[in-house]
CSV table of C-alpha atoms and ligand atoms in Angstrom, one decimal:
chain,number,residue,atom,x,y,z
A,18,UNK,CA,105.5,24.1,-27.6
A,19,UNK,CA,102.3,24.6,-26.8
A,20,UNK,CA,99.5,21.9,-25.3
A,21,UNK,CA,96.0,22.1,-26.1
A,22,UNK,CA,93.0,21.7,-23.3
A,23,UNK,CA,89.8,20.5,-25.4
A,24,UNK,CA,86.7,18.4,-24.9
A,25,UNK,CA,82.9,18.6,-25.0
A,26,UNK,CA,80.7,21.4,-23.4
A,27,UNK,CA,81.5,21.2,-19.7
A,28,UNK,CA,84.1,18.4,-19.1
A,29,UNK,CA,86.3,20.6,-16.9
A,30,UNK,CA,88.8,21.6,-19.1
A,31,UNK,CA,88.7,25.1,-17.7
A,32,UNK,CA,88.8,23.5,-14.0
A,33,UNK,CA,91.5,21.8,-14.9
A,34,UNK,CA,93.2,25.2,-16.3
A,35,UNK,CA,92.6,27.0,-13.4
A,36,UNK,CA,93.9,24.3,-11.1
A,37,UNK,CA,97.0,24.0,-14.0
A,38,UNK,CA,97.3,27.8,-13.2
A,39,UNK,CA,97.3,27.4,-9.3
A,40,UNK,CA,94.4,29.5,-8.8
A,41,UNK,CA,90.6,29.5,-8.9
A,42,UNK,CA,90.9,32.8,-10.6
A,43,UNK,CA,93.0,32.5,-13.5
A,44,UNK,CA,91.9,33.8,-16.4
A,45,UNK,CA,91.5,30.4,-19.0
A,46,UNK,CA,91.6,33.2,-21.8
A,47,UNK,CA,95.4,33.5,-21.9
A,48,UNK,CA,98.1,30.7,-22.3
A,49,UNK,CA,99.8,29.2,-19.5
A,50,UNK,CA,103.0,28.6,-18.6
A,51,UNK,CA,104.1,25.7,-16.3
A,52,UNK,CA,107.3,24.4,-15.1
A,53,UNK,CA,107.6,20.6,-15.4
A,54,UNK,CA,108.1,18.8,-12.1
A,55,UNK,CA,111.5,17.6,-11.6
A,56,UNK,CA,113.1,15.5,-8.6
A,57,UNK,CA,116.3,16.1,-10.3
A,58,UNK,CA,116.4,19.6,-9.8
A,59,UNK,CA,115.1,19.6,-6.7
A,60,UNK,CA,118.0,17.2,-5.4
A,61,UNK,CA,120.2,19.5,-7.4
A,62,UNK,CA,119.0,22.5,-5.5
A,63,UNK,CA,119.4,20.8,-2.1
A,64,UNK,CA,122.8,20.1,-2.3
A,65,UNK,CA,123.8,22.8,-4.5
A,66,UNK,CA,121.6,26.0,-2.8
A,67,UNK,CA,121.8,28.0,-6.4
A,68,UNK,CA,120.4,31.6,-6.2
A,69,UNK,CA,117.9,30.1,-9.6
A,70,UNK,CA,117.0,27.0,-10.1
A,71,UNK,CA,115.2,26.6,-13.3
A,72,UNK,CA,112.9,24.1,-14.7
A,73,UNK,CA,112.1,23.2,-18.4
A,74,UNK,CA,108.1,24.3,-18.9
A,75,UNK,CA,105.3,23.8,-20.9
A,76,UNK,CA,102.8,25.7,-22.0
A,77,UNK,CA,98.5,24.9,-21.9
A,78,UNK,CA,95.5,26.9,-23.4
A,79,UNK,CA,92.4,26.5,-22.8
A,80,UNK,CA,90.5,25.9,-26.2
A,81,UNK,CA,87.1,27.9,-26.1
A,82,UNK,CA,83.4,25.8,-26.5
A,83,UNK,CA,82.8,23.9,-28.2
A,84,UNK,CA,86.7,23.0,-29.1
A,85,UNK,CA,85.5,21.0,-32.2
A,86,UNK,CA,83.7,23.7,-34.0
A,87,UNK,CA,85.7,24.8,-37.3
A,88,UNK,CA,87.2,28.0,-35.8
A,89,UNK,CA,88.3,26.0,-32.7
A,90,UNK,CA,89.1,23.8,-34.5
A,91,UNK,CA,92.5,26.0,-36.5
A,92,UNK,CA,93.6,26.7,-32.6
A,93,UNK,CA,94.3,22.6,-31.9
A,94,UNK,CA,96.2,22.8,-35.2
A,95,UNK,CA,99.0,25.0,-33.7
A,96,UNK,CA,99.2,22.6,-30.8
A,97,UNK,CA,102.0,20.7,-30.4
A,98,UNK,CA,100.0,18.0,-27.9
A,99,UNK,CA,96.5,17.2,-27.8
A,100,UNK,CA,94.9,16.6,-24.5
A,101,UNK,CA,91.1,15.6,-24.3
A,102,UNK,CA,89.3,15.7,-21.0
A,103,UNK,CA,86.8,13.6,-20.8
A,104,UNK,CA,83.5,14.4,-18.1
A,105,UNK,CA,83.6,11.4,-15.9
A,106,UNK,CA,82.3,13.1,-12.6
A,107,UNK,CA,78.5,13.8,-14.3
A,108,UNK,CA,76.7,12.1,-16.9
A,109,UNK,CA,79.7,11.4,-19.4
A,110,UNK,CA,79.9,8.4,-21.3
A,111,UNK,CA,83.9,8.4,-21.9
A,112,UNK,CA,84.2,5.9,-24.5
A,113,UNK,CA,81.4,7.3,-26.6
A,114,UNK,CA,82.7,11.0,-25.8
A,115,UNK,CA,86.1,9.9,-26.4
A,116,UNK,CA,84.6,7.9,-30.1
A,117,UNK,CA,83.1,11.3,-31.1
A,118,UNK,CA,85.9,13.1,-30.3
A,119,UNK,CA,88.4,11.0,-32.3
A,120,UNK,CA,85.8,10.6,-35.3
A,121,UNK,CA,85.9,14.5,-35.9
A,122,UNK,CA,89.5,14.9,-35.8
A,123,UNK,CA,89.8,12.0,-38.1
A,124,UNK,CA,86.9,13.2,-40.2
A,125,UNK,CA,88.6,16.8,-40.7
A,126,UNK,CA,91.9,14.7,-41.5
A,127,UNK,CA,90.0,12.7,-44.0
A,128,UNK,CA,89.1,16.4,-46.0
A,129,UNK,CA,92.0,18.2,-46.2
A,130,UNK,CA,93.5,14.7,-47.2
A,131,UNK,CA,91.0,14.6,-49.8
A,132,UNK,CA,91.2,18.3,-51.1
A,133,UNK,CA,94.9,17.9,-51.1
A,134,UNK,CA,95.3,14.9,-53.4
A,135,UNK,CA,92.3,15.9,-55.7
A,136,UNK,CA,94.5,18.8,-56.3
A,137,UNK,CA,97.7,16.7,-56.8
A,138,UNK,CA,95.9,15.2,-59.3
A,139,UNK,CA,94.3,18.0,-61.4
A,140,UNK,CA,97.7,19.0,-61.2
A,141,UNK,CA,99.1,16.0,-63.1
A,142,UNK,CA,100.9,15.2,-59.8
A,143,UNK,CA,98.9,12.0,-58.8
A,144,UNK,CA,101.8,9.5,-58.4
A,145,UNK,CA,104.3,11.8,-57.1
A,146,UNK,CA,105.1,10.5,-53.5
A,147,UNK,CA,103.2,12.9,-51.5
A,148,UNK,CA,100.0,11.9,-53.1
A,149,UNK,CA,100.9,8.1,-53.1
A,150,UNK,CA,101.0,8.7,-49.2
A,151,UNK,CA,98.2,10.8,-49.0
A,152,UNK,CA,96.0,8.0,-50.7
A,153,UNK,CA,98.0,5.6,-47.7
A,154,UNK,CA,96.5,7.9,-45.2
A,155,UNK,CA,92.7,7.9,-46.1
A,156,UNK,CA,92.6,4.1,-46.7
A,157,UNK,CA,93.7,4.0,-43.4
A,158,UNK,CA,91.6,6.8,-41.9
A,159,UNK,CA,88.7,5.0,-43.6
A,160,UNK,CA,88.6,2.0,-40.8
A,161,UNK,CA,88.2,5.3,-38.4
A,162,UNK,CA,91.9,4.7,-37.1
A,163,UNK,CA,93.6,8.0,-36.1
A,164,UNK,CA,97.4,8.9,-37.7
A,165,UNK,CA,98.9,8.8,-34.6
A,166,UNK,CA,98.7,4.8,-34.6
A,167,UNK,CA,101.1,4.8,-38.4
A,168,UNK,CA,104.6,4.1,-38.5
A,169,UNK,CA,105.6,7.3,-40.7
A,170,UNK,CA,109.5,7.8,-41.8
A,171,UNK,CA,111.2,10.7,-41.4
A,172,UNK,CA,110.5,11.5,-45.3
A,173,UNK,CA,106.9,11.5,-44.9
A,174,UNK,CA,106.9,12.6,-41.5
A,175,UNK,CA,108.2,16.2,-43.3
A,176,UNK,CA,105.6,16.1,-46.2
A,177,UNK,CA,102.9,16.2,-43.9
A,178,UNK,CA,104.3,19.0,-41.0
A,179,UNK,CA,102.5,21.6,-43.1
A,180,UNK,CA,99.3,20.0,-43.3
A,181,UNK,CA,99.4,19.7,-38.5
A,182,UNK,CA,96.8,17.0,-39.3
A,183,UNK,CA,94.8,16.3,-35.8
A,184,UNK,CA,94.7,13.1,-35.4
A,185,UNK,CA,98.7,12.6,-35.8
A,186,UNK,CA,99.4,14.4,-32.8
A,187,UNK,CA,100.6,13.0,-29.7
A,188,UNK,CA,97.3,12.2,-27.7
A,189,UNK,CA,96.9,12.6,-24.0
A,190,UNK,CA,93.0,11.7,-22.6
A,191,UNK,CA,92.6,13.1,-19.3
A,192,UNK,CA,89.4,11.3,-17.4
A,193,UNK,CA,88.0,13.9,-15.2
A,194,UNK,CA,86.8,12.0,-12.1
A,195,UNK,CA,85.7,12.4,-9.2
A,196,UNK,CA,86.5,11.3,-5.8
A,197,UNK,CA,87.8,7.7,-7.4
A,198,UNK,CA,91.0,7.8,-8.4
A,199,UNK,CA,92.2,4.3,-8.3
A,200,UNK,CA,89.3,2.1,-10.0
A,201,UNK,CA,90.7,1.6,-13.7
A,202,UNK,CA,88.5,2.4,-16.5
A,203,UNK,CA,89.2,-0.8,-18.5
A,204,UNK,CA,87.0,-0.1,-21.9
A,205,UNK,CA,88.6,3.5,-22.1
A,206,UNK,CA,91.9,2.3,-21.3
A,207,UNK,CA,91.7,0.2,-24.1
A,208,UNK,CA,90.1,2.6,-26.5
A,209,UNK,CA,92.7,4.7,-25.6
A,210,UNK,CA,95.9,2.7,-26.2
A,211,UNK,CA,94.3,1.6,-29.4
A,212,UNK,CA,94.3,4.9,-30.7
A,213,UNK,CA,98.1,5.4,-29.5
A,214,UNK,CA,97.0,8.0,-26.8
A,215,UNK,CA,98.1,8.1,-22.7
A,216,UNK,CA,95.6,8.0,-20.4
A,217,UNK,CA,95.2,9.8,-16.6
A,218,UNK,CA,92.8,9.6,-14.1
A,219,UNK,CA,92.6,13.3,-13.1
A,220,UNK,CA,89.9,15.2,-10.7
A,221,UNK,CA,90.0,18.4,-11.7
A,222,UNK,CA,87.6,20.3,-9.1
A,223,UNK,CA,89.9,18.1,-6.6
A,224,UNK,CA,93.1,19.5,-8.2
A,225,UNK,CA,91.8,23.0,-7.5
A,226,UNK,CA,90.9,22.2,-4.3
A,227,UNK,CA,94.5,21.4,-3.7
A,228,UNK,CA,96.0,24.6,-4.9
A,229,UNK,CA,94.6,26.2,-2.0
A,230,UNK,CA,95.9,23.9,0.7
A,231,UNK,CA,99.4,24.8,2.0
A,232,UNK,CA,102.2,23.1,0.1
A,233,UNK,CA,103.9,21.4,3.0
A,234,UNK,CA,100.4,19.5,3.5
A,235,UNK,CA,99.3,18.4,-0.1
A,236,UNK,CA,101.4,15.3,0.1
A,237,UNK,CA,99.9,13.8,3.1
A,238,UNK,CA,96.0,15.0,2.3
A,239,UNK,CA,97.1,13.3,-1.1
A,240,UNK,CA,98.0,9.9,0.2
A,241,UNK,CA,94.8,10.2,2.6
A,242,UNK,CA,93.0,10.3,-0.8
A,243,UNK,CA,95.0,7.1,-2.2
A,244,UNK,CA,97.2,9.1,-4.7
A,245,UNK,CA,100.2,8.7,-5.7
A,246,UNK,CA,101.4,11.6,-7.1
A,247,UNK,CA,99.4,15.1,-8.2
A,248,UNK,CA,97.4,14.8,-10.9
A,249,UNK,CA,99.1,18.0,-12.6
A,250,UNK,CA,102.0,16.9,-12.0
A,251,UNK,CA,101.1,13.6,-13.9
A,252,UNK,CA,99.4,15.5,-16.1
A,253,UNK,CA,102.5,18.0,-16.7
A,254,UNK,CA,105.2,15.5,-17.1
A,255,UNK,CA,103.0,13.2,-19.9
A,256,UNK,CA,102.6,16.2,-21.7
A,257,UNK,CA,106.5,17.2,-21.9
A,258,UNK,CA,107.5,12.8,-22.8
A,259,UNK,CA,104.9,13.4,-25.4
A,260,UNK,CA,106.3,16.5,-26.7
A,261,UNK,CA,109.5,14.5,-27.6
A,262,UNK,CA,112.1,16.2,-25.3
A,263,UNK,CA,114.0,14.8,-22.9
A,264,UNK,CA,116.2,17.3,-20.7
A,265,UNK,CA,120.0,18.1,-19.9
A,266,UNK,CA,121.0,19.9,-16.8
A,267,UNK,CA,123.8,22.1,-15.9
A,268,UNK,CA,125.1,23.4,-12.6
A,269,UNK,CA,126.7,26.7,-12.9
A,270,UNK,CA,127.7,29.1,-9.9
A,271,UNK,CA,124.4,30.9,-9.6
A,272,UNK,CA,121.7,28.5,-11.4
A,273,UNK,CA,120.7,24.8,-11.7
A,274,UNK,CA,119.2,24.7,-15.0
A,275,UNK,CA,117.1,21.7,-17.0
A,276,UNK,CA,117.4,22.3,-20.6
A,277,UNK,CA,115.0,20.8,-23.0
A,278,UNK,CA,116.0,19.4,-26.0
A,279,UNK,CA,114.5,17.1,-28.3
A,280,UNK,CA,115.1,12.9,-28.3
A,281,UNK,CA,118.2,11.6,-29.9
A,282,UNK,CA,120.2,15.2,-30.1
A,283,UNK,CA,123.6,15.5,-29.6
A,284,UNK,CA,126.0,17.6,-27.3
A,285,UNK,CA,126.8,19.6,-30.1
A,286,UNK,CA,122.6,20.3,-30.3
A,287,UNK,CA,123.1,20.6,-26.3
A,288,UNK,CA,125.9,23.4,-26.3
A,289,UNK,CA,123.7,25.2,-29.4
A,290,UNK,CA,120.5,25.2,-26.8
A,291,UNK,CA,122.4,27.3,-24.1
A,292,UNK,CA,124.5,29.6,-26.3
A,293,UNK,CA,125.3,29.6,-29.9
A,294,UNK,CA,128.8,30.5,-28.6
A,295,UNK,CA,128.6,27.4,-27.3
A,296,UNK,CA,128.0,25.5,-30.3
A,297,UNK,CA,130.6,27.3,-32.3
A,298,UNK,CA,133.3,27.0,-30.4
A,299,UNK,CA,132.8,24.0,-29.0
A,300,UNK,CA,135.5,21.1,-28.3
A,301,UNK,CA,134.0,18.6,-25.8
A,302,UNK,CA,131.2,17.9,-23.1
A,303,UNK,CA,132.0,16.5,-19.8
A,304,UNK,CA,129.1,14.2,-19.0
A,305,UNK,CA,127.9,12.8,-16.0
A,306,UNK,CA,124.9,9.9,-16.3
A,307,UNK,CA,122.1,11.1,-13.6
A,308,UNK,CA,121.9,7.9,-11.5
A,309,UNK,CA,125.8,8.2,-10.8
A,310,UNK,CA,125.5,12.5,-10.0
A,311,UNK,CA,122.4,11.3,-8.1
A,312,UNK,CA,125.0,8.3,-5.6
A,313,UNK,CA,128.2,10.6,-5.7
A,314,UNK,CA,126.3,14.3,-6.4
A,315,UNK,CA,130.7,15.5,-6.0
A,316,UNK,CA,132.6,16.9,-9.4
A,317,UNK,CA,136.1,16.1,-7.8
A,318,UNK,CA,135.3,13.0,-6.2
A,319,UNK,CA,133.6,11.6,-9.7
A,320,UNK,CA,136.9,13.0,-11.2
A,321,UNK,CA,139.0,11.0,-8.8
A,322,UNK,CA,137.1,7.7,-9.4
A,323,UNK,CA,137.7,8.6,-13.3
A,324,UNK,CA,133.8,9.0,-14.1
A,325,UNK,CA,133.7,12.2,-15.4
A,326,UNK,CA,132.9,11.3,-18.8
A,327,UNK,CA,134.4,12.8,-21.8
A,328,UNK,CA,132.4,13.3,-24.7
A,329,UNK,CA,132.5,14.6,-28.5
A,330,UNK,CA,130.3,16.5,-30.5
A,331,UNK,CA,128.6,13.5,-31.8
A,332,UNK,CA,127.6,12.0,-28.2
A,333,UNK,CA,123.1,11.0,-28.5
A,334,UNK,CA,122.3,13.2,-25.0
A,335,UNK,CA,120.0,11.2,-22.6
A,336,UNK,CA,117.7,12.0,-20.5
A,337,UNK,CA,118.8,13.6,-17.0
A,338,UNK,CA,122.8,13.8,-18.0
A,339,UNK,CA,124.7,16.4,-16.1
A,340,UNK,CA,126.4,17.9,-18.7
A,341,UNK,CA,129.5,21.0,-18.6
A,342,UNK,CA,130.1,22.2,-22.2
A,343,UNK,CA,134.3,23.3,-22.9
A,344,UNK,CA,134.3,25.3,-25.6
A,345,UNK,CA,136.4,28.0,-27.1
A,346,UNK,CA,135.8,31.4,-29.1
B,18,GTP,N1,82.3,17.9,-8.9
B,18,GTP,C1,83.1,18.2,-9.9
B,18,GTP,N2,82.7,19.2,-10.7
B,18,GTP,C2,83.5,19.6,-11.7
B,18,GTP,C3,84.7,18.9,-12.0
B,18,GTP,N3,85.2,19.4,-13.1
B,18,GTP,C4,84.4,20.4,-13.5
B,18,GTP,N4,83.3,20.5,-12.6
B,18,GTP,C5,82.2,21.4,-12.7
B,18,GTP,O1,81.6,21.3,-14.0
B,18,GTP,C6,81.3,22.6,-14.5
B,18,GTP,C7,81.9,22.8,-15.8
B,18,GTP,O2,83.3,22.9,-15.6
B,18,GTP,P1,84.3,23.7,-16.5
B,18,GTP,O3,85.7,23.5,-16.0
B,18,GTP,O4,83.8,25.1,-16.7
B,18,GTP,O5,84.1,23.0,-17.9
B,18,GTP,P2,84.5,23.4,-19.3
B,18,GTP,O6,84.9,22.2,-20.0
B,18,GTP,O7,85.5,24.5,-19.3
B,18,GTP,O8,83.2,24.0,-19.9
B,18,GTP,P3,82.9,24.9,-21.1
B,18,GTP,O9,84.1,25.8,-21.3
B,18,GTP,O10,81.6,25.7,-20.7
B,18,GTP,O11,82.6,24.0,-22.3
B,18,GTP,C8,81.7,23.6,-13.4
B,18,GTP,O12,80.5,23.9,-12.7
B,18,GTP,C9,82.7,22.9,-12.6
B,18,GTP,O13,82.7,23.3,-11.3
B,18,GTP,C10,85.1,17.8,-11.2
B,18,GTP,O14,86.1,17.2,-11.4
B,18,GTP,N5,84.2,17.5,-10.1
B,19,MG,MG1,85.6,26.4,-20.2
């Protein structure tokens, strides 16, 4: 599941890689692996004091300049997420950056769109359903909206995973600014949301400023700043929502674990993304919602109160359930 970093010449994107990375020296040639921020497992790990505690991650790369180029191009298409940083701490325009941007992702849509149905039809295969819904896509594309913004069904959605077309991946626009983090940016907000995409206010060359102050003191020199929260740690949790996973955890005898797993999967999915034993010989899942772990975080005194909750394969996992898989092989 892997996140791409891309932009124009000089936006920060490589900034924001290092300060992703936690150091000024990272090398933004490599991918990067990052554990997502979670107050669950660190609650988890206060009361439970596992030898591991182990967070779901992501991982970023850096895409090389200038990211739109054709080559550069190929390397967003393995990308699970798109994030675009735009330079709003020079002489950036973001809504015209952020325009561009979108018009050459659509624009490289638009032609293998256009190669692909020419060939459908040479083939005699012009009213088959893939190349009724190609012809859907570029009327659509032609008003310059992205493929992010359709409603696709799960049908069509699977025609068109082989083609990773750019602008139907999840969007995430990252405004590099600087020293302002709480005046909204109302025309790129709503250029943004029109095009389907999330929008943070990050500083980058702030956010690597802050990987070299002490942990213990980033929260207050934060709030001096008027932040809420890090801006990678924003940054990092909107990717993971828009990669489509929620997570499980598990408390075992050594290690608090968050498992990803993707939206609307079911314990049996659950027991399969820990051990395939698991899955195979499973019987039921004992289920605890997180807000009720979180008031009583005590197996036997949930037991006693008769909320442990007992579950069959079918059960739709949600986000945050505590979850103990009984299985047999
Ligand atoms: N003041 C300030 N400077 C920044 C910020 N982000 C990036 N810079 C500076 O802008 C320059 C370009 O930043 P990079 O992170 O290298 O940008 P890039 O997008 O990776 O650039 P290329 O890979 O060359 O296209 C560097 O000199 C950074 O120090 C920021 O938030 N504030
Ligand atoms: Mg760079």
């Amino acid at each position: 599941m892997k996140i791409a970093l891309a932009g124009k010449p000089g936006c920060g994107r490589s900034t924001l890689f290092r300060a992703l990375a936690g150091s000024p020296n990272a090398d933004s040639g490599k991918p990067l692996t990052v554990k997502v921020p979670d107050h669950r497992l660190d609650f988890l790990e206060s009361i439970h004091n596992p030898l591991k505690n182990t967070h779901a991650t992501v991982v970023f790369f850096d895409v090389p300049t200038p990211s739109f180029s054709a080559k550069n191009l190929t390397l967003i298409r393995n990308a699970a997420v798109l994030t675009i940083v735009l330079d709003n701490y020079a002489l950036g325009d973001t809504v015209n950056d952020f325009n561009d941007i979108e018009s050459e992702l659509i624009l490289s849509d638009m032609s293998l769109c256009e190669k692909r149905l020419a060939r459908l039809i040479k083939e005699s295969k012009g009213k088959t359903r893939e190349a009724l819904l190609l012809g859907n896509l570029l009327k659509h594309m032609e008003n310059g909206s992205p493929l992010r913004i359709l409603e696709l069904d799960k049908g069509e959605a699977a025609i068109l995973a082989p083609y990773a077309l750019l602008s139907l991946k999840p969007l995430i626009v990252v405004s590099n600014r600087m020293g302002d983090p709480v005046t909204p940016d109302e025309e790129l907000s709503a250029a943004v949301s029109e095009h389907g995409g999330t929008l943070l206010a990050v500083d980058a060359g702030f956010e690597l400023e802050l990987t070299e102050i002490d942990e213990s003191e980033q929260a207050p020199f934060l709030e001096s700043m008027g932040y809420t929260s890090s801006g990678l740690s924003r940054l990092i949790r909107s990717s993971y929502s828009a990669l489509d996973l929620i997570v499980f955890l598990t408390i075992g005898k050594d290690e608090t674990r968050a498992w990803p797993i993707r939206k609307g999967s079911t314990a049996l999915d659950a027991a399969g993304a820990i051990h395939s034993d698991l899955e195979r010989g499973f019987i039921r899942a004992v289920v605890v919602p997180w807000e009720l772990y979180h008031e009583h975080p005590d197996r036997t005194v949930l037991k006693e109160k008769g909320e442990l909750r007992i579950e069959g394969r079918h059960y739709i996992v949600k986000d945050g359930d505590l979850i103990e898989i009984r299985f047999n092989v």
